[in-house]
Each structure stands twice: as structure tokens, then as C-alpha cells.
Short mmCIF file of C-alpha atoms in Angstrom, two decimals:
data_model
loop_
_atom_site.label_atom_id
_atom_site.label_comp_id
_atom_site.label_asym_id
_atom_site.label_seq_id
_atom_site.Cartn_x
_atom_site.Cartn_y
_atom_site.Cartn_z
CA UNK I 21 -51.04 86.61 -110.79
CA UNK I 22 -54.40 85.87 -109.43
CA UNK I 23 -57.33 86.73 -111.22
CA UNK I 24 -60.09 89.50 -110.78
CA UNK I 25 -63.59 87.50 -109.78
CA UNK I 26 -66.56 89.44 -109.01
CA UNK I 27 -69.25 88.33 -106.58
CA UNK I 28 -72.67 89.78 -106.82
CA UNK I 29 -74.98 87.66 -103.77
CA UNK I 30 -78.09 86.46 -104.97
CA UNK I 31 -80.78 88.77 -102.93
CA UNK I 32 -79.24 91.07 -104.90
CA UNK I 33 -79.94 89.87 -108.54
CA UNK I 34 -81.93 92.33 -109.72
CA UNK I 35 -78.79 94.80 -109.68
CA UNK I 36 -77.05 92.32 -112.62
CA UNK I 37 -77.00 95.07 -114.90
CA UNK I 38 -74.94 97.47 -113.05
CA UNK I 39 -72.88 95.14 -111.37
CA UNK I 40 -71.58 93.81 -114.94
CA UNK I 41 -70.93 97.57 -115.59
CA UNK I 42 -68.98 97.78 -112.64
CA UNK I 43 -66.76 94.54 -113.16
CA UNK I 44 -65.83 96.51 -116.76
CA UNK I 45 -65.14 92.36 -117.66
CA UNK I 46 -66.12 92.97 -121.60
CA UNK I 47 -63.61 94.99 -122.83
CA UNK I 48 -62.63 92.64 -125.35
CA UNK I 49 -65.93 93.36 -127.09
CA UNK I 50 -65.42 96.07 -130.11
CA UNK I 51 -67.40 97.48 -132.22
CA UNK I 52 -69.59 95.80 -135.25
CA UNK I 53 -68.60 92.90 -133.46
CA UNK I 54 -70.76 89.35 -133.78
CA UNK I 55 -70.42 88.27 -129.73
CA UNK I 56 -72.29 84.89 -129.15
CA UNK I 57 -73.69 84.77 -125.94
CA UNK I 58 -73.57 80.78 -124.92
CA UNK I 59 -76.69 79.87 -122.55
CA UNK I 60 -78.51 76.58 -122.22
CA UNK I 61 -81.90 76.62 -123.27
CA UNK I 62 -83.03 73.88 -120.67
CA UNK I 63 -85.01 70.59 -121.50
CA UNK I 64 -88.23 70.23 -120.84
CA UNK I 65 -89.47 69.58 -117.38
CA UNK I 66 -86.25 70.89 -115.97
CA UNK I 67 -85.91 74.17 -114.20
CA UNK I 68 -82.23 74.35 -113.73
CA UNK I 69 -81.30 76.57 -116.38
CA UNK I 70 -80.56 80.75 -116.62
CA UNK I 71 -83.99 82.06 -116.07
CA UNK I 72 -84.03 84.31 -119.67
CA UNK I 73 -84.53 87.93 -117.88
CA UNK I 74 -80.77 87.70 -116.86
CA UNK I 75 -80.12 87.90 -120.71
CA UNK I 76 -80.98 91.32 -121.35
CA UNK I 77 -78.55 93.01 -119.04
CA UNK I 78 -75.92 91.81 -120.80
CA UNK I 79 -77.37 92.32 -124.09
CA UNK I 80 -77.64 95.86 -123.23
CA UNK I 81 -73.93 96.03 -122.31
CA UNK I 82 -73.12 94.54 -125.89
CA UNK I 83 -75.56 96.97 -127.75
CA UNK I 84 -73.57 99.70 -125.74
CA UNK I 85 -70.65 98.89 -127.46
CA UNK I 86 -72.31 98.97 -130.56
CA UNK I 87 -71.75 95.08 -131.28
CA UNK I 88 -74.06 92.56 -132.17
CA UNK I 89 -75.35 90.26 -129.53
CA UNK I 90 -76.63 86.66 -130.28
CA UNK I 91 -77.62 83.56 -127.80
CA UNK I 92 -76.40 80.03 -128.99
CA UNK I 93 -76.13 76.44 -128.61
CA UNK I 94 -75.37 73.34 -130.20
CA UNK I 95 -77.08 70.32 -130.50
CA UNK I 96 -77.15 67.26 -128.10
CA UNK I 97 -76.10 63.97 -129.13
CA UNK I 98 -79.24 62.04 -127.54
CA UNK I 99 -82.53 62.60 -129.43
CA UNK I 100 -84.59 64.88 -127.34
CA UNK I 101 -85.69 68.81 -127.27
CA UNK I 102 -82.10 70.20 -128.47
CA UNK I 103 -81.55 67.35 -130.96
CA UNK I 104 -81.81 69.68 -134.00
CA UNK I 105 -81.86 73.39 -134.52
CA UNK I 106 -85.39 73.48 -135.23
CA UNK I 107 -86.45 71.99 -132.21
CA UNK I 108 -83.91 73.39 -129.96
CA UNK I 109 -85.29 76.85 -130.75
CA UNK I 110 -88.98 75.78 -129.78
CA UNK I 111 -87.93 74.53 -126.69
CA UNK I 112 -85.84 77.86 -126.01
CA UNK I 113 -89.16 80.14 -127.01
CA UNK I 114 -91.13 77.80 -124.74
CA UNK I 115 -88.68 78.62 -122.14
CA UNK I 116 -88.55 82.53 -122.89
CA UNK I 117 -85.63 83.14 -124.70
CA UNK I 118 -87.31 85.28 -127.30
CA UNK I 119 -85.93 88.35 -128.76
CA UNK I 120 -88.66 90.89 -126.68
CA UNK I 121 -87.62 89.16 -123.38
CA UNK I 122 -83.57 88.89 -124.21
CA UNK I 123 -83.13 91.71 -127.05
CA UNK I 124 -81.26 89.47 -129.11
CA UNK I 125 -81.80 86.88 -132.06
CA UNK I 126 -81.16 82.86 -131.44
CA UNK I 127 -78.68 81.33 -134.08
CA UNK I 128 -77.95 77.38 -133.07
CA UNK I 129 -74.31 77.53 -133.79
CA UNK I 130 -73.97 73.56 -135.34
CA UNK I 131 -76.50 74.28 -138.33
CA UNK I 132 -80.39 72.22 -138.40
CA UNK I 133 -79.22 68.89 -137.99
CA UNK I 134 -75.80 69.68 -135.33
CA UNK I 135 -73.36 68.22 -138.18
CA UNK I 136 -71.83 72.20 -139.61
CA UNK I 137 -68.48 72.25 -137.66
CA UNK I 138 -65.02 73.95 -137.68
CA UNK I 139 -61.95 71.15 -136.79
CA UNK I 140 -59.91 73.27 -134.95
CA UNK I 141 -56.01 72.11 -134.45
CA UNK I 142 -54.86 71.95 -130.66
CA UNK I 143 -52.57 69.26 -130.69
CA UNK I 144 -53.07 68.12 -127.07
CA UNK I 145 -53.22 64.97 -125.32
CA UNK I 146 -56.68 63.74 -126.27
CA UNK I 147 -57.25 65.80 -129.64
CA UNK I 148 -54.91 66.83 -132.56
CA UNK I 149 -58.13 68.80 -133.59
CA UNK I 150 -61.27 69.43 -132.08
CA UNK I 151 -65.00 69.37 -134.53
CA UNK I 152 -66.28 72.55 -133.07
CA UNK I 153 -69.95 74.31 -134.08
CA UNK I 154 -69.21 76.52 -136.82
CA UNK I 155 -71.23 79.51 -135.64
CA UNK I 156 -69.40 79.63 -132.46
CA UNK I 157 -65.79 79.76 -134.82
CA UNK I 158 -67.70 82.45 -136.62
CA UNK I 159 -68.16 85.19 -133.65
CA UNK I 160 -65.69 87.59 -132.73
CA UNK I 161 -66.07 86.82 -129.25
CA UNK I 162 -68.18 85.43 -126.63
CA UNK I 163 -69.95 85.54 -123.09
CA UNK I 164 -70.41 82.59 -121.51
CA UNK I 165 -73.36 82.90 -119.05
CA UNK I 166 -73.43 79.13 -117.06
CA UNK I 167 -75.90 77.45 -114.73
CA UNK I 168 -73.25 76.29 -111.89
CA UNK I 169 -74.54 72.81 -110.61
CA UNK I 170 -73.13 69.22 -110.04
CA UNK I 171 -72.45 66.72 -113.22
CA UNK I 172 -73.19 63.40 -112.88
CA UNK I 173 -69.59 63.08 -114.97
CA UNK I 174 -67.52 65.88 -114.00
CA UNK I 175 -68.95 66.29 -110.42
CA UNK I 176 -69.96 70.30 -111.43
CA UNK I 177 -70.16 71.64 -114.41
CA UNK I 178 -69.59 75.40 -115.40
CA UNK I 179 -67.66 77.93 -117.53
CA UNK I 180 -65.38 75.34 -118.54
CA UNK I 181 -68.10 72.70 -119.53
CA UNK I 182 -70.63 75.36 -121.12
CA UNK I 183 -67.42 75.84 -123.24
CA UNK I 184 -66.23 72.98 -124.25
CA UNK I 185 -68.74 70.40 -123.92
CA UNK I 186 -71.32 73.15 -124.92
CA UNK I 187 -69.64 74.29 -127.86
CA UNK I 188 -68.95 70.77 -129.70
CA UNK I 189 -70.52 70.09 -132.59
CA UNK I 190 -72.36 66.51 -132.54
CA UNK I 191 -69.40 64.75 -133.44
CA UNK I 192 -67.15 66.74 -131.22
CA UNK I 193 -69.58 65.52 -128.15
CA UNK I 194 -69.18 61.78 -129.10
CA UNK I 195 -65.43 62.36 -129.24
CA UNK I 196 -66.01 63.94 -125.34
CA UNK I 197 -68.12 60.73 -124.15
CA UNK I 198 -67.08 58.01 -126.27
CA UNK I 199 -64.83 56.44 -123.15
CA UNK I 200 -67.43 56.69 -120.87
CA UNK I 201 -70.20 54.06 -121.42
CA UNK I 202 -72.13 53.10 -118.04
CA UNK I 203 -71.61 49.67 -117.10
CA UNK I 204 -74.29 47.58 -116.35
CA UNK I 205 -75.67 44.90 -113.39
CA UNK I 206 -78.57 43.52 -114.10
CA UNK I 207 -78.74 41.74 -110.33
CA UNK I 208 -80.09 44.90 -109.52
CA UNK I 209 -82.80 45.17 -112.56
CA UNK I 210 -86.76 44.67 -111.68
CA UNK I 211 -87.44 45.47 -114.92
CA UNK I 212 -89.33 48.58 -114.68
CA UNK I 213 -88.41 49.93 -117.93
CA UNK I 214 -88.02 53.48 -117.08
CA UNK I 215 -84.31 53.54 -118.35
CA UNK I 216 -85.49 52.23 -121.83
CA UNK I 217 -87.76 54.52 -122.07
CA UNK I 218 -85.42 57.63 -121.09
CA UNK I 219 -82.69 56.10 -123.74
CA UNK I 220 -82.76 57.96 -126.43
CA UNK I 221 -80.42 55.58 -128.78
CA UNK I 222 -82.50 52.88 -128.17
CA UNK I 223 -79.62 51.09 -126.75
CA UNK I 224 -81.51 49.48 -123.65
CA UNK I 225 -84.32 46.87 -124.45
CA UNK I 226 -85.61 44.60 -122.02
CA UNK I 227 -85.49 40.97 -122.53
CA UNK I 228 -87.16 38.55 -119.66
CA UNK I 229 -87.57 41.58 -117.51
CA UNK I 230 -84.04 42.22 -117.46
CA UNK I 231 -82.48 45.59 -118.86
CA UNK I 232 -80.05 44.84 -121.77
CA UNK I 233 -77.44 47.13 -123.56
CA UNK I 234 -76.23 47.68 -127.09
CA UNK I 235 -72.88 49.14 -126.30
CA UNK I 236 -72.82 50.17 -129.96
CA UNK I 237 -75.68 52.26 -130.04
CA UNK I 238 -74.67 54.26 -126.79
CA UNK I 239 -73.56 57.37 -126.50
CA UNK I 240 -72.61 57.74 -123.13
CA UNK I 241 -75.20 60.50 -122.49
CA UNK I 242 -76.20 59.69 -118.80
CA UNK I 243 -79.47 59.30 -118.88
CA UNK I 244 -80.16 55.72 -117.65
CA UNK I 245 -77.95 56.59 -115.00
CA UNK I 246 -80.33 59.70 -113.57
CA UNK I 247 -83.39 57.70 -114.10
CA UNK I 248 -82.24 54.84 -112.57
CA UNK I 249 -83.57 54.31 -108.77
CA UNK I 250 -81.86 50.88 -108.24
CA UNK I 251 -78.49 51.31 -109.41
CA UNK I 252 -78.80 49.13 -111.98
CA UNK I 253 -76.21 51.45 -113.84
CA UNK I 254 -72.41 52.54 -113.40
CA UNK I 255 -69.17 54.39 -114.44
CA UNK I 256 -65.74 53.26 -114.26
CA UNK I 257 -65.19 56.64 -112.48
CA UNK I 258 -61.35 56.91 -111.61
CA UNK I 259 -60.91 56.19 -115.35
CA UNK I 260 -64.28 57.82 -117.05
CA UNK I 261 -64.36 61.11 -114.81
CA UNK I 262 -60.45 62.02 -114.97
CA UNK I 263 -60.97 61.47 -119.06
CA UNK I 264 -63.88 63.27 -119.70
CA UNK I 265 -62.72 66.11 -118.06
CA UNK I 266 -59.64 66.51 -119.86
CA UNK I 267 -61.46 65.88 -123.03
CA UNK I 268 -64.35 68.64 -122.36
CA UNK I 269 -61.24 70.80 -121.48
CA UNK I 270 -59.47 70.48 -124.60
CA UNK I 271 -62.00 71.08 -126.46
CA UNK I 272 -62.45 74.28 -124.29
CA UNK I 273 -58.82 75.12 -125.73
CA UNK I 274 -60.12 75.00 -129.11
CA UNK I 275 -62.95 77.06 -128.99
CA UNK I 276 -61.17 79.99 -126.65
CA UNK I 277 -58.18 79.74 -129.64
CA UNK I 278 -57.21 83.09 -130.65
CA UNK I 279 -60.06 84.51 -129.13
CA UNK I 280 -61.21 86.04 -126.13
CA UNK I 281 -64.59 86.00 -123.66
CA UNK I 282 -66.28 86.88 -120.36
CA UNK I 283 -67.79 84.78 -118.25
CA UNK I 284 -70.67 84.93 -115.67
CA UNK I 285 -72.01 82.03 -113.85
CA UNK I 286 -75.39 81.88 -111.96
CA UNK I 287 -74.84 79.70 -108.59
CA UNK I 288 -78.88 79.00 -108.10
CA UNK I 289 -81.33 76.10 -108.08
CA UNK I 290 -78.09 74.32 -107.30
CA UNK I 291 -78.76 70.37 -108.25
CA UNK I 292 -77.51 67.23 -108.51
CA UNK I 293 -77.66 66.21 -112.33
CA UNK I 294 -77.05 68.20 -115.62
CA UNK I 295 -79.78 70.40 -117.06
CA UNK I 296 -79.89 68.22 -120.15
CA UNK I 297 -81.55 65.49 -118.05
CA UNK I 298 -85.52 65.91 -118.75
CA UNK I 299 -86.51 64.98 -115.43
CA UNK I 300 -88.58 67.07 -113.05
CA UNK I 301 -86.92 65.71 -109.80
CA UNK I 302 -83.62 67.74 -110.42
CA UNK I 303 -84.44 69.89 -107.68
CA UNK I 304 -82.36 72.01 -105.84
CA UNK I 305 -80.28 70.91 -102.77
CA UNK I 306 -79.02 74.03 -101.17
CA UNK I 307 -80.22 77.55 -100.69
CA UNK I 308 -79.04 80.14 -104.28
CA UNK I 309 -75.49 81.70 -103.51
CA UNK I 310 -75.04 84.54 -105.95
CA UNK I 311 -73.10 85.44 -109.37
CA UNK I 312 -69.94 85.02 -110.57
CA UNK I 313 -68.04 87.01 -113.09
CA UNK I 314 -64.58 87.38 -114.37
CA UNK I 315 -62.74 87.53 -117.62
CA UNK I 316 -60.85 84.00 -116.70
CA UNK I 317 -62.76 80.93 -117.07
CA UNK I 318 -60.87 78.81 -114.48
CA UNK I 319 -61.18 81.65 -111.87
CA UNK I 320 -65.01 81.98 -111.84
CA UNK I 321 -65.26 78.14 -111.83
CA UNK I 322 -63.06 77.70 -109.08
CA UNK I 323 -64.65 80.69 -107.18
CA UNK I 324 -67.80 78.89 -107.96
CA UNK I 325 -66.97 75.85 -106.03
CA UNK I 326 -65.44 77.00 -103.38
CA UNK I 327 -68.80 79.87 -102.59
CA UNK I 328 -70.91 76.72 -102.91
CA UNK I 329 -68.71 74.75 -101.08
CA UNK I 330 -68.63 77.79 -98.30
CA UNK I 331 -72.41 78.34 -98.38
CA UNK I 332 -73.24 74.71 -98.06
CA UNK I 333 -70.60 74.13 -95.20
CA UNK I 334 -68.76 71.88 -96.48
CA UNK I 335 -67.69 70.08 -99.77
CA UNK I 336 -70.40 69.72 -101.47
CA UNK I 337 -69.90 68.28 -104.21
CA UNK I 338 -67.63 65.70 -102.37
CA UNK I 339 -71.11 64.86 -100.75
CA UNK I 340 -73.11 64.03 -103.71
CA UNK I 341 -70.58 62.45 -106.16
CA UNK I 342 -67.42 60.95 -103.49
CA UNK I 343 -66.22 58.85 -106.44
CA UNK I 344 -65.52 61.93 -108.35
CA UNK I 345 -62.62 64.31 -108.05
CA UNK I 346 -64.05 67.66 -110.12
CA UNK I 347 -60.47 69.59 -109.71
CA UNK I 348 -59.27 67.78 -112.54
CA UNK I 349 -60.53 70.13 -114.87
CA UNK I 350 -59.65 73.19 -112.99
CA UNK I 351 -56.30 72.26 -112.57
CA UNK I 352 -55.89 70.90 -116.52
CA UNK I 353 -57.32 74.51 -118.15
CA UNK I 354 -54.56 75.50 -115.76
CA UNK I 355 -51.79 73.54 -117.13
CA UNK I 356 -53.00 74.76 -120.86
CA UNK I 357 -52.75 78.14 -119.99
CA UNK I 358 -56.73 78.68 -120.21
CA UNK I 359 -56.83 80.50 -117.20
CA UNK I 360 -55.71 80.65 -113.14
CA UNK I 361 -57.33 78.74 -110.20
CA UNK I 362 -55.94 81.74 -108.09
CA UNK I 363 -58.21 84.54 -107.76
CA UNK I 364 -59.24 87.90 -105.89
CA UNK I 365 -62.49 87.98 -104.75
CA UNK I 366 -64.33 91.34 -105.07
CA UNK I 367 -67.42 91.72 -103.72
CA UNK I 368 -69.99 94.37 -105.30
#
């Protein structure tokens, strides 16, 4: 049966509140209830993430029910603003997520230093069990409010990847990228130095003005790869992409296991790259679409793409990462029951 999506377009943002009321997509949210409400904070000098007011409409819808709302994340694996739960919740205050702008505490869900985790049995292809943040195993339920955009690894990234990806502890996210360490052609190199200083591992160094990698220190984060201009840097994508999807999916599995969310993604300031990256040029490349909401994570994302897609006029995604084929992950939290790529689309 195809699934219930709900579109809300974006002129009309400032009716989020009731259209969420409308779209009745929480019921799964009881009383005395802990419901973690998974956003990304943003890193600094990037402006692709949830701006914060969106927060308190669903917060209000929580309180409603007489639950008790909280926003989380978990920790990155490369050493920058999210690195550690002290930090990551000065970079979310600096961003506005504070409780008289959202209504609701923060609580990083993989403890100060991202290593408090849950291994969660799945028994899949990839994973017998999956490390996930503890906090996150903790709450009675969730909403998963995700910046739609492309992924430099997954060609977009959404509900699914706020989920999985976003809900790894930091050993869960090394399991995710461990496969998919950029290769590296120093014929291209001038030695500018702008990728070792954007590695946060310390894994490039230059040596005779030529970029060099310690494959042992890297952690397949990406980030030489966006702040590379002369394509010094590369993925074996056929293999990497297809892989890292399943993985982030999987691990998706583990954190939706025996429990049940909503899920509203925000298709604006539409980019290239991830929001992790801490680069100002991730500007947006088409004009903001709308919202997405449903109560099946594979049917918002795959409403997602295909609004974009329709907006834009074509693929779009196809046109800024051709190596990539994004579907993969769709169509595997298919196969594992996590959801349906076939949806009704109702418009509010």
C-alpha cells in the first residue's frame, strides 16, 4: 500500500504548525513519553541546516500530548564544532537552538566525548549489530526533522541518513565510512594546502609541495574532497556509494528497531555538499520547494527527490553527482521493510 506524504510548499512555511496538526503523523507519541527530536545543529559557516524557529511547532505538538520533547545529535567523527558534546551544544546555541527559541532542552545523545552507545543486533548484510548513541536507544520515540540536500557520498541525504548516519555513535560512523577512503592523484596537486588544513585527522601533510595521505589516520569524512578545487581527490564510487548507503541504512534498521517515528523534511537552501562541511560556499543551487511529512521514512525521502527533481526540471541530483546512483538506499530500507517508495501525495 502506498504511503500517506504530506506536502506543505514553501511560501507557505509559516503555516508549519497547523499543517503538522492536519497530517495527524504523531500518533505514536503517548503520554510521559521522552520523544527525541533529531536535527542537525549546522557547522559553522554553513547555512544549510533547519533554521531553529521550525522547532517549536513541533515541540508544541509534543507538549500537547503531554510528552517530553528533546533535540539531539551525536558526535562527528572529524574534529570540528560537533566533535564533543560540549562543543556541539555551543555551536547549536550559536545557531539558535536554545530552549526560549525551540521550547525544548538539548541532550547530545552519544555522551561528552561521542563514545556512550547501545550495540543493537540486526543481523543484516553489513552489521550483526549496530553501536548506536545511547540517548537515542533511550527515547520512546522520535521525529526526525531533515535538511533535504545532495551528499557528496550518497548523492542526497535525508530521513534515512539523519537516521542512520545521524544516529551512530562515533564508532558506529567509522563502521559507515570505513570502505570509503578518497583516493588520491597528486598530478593534479599545486600544493596549496587548503585540504591539509580542512583535514581534521591530520592525515594529509604536504611534502615537496605535493599533498600526501596517511590512509591510517583517515576517516573517510569528505572533507578534502569539498575543499578541493583541482580534483586532486576521488572515490571509487560504483563500489564506495552503493556500500555506504547500505551501511547508513542498516544502521537506520537499528535505530527504528521496535520503535516508531515521524518524519518531516525541509526541501530549502538546496546544495551540493553535506551540512557537516564548514565551508561558506555551500550555497544553494535551486529555488526552496516546500515540506515533507509522513510517518514512513522511505516515502518522504522518495517524495523528496522526486519534488526536487520536479521543481528543478529535471534530475537533479543526476546533474551534480552522475557517478552516483542515490536510489540505492531508497530501494534497500525497502527491501528491510523500513518503509515504501510508493506514496500518495497530499497537498495541504
Amino acid at each position: 500500500m502506498p504511503s500517506k506524504v504530506y506536502f506543505l510548499p514553501w511560501n507557505r512555511c509559516n503555516e508549519l504548525y497547523n499543517y503538522l496538526k492536519a497530517s495527524r503523523i504523531f500518533g505514536h507519541i503517548k503520554a510521559r513519553n521522552f520523544i527525541a527530536i533529531k536535527v542537525h545543529f549546522g557547522e559553522e559557516n554553513n547555512k544549510g541546516h533547519i533554521d531553529p524557529k521550525y522547532v517549536l511547532p513541533v515541540v508544541e505538538i509534543i507538549r500537547e500530548k503531554t510528552a517530553y520533547p528533546f533535540l539531539t545529535d551525536a558526535s562527528t567523527i572529524y574534529v570540528g564544532k560537533r566533535a564533543d558534546a560540549y562543543h556541539h551544544q555551543i555551536i547549536a546555541h550559536k545557531h539558535g537552538f536554545t530552549i526560549d527559541v525551540c521550547g525544548c532542552p538539548i541532550i547530545i545523545a552519544d555522551g561528552l566525548r561521542g563514545d556512550v552507545q547501545v550495540q543493537v543486533e540486526v543481523n543484516l548484510k553489513h552489521f550483526k549489530t549496530v553501536a548506536i548513541a545511547q540517548e537515542i536507544c533511550s527515547a520512546d520515540g522520535f521525529i526526525f526533522m531533515s535538511h533535504f540536500k545532495g551528499h557528496e557520498l550518497t548523492g542526497f541525504g535525508g530521513a534515512l541518513k539523519n537516521i542512520g548516519m545521524g544516529c551512530g555513535s562515533k564508532a558506529g560512523k567509522y563502521a559507515m565510512h570505513h570502505s570509503c577512503k578518497p583516493t588520491l592523484d597528486q598530478k593534479h596537486c599545486i600544493g596549496c594546502g587548503n585540504c591539509v588544513k580542512h583535514c581534521y585527522q591530520k592525515a594529509l601533510t604536504l611534502i615537496e609541495k605535493k599533498v600526501v595521505m596517511d590512509k591510517k589516520k583517515c576517516v573517510g569524512c569528505g572533507q578534502c574532497i569539498v575543499n578541493c578545487a583541482f580534483k586532486v581527490f576521488g572515490l571509487k564510487w560504483n563500489e564506495d556509494s552503493v556500500g555506504v548507503q547500505e551501511k547508513i541504512v542498516e544502521y537506520a534498521a537499528g535505530v527504528l528497531k521496535d520503535k516508531k517515528g515521524s518524519y518531516v523534511n525541509f526541501l530549502n537552501h538546496i546544495s551540493k555538499y553535506c551540512d557537516c562541511f564548514s565551508v561558506p560556499k555551500n550555497n544553494p543551487l535551486m529555488e526552496d520547494v516546500g515540506i515533507v511529512a509522513g510517518a514512513d521514512p522511505v516515502a518522504v525521502d522518495q517524495a523528496s527527490y522526486d519534488l526536487i527533481n520536479k521543481s528543478y526540471g529535471k534530475n537533479f541530483f543526476k546533474e551534480i553527482y552522475p557517478q552516483i546512483n542515490p536510489i540505492v538506499q531508497l530501494q534497500y530500507a525497502q527491501d528491510l521493510g523500513l518503509g515504501s517508495r510508493e506514496y500518495t501525495l497530499v497537498n495541504y
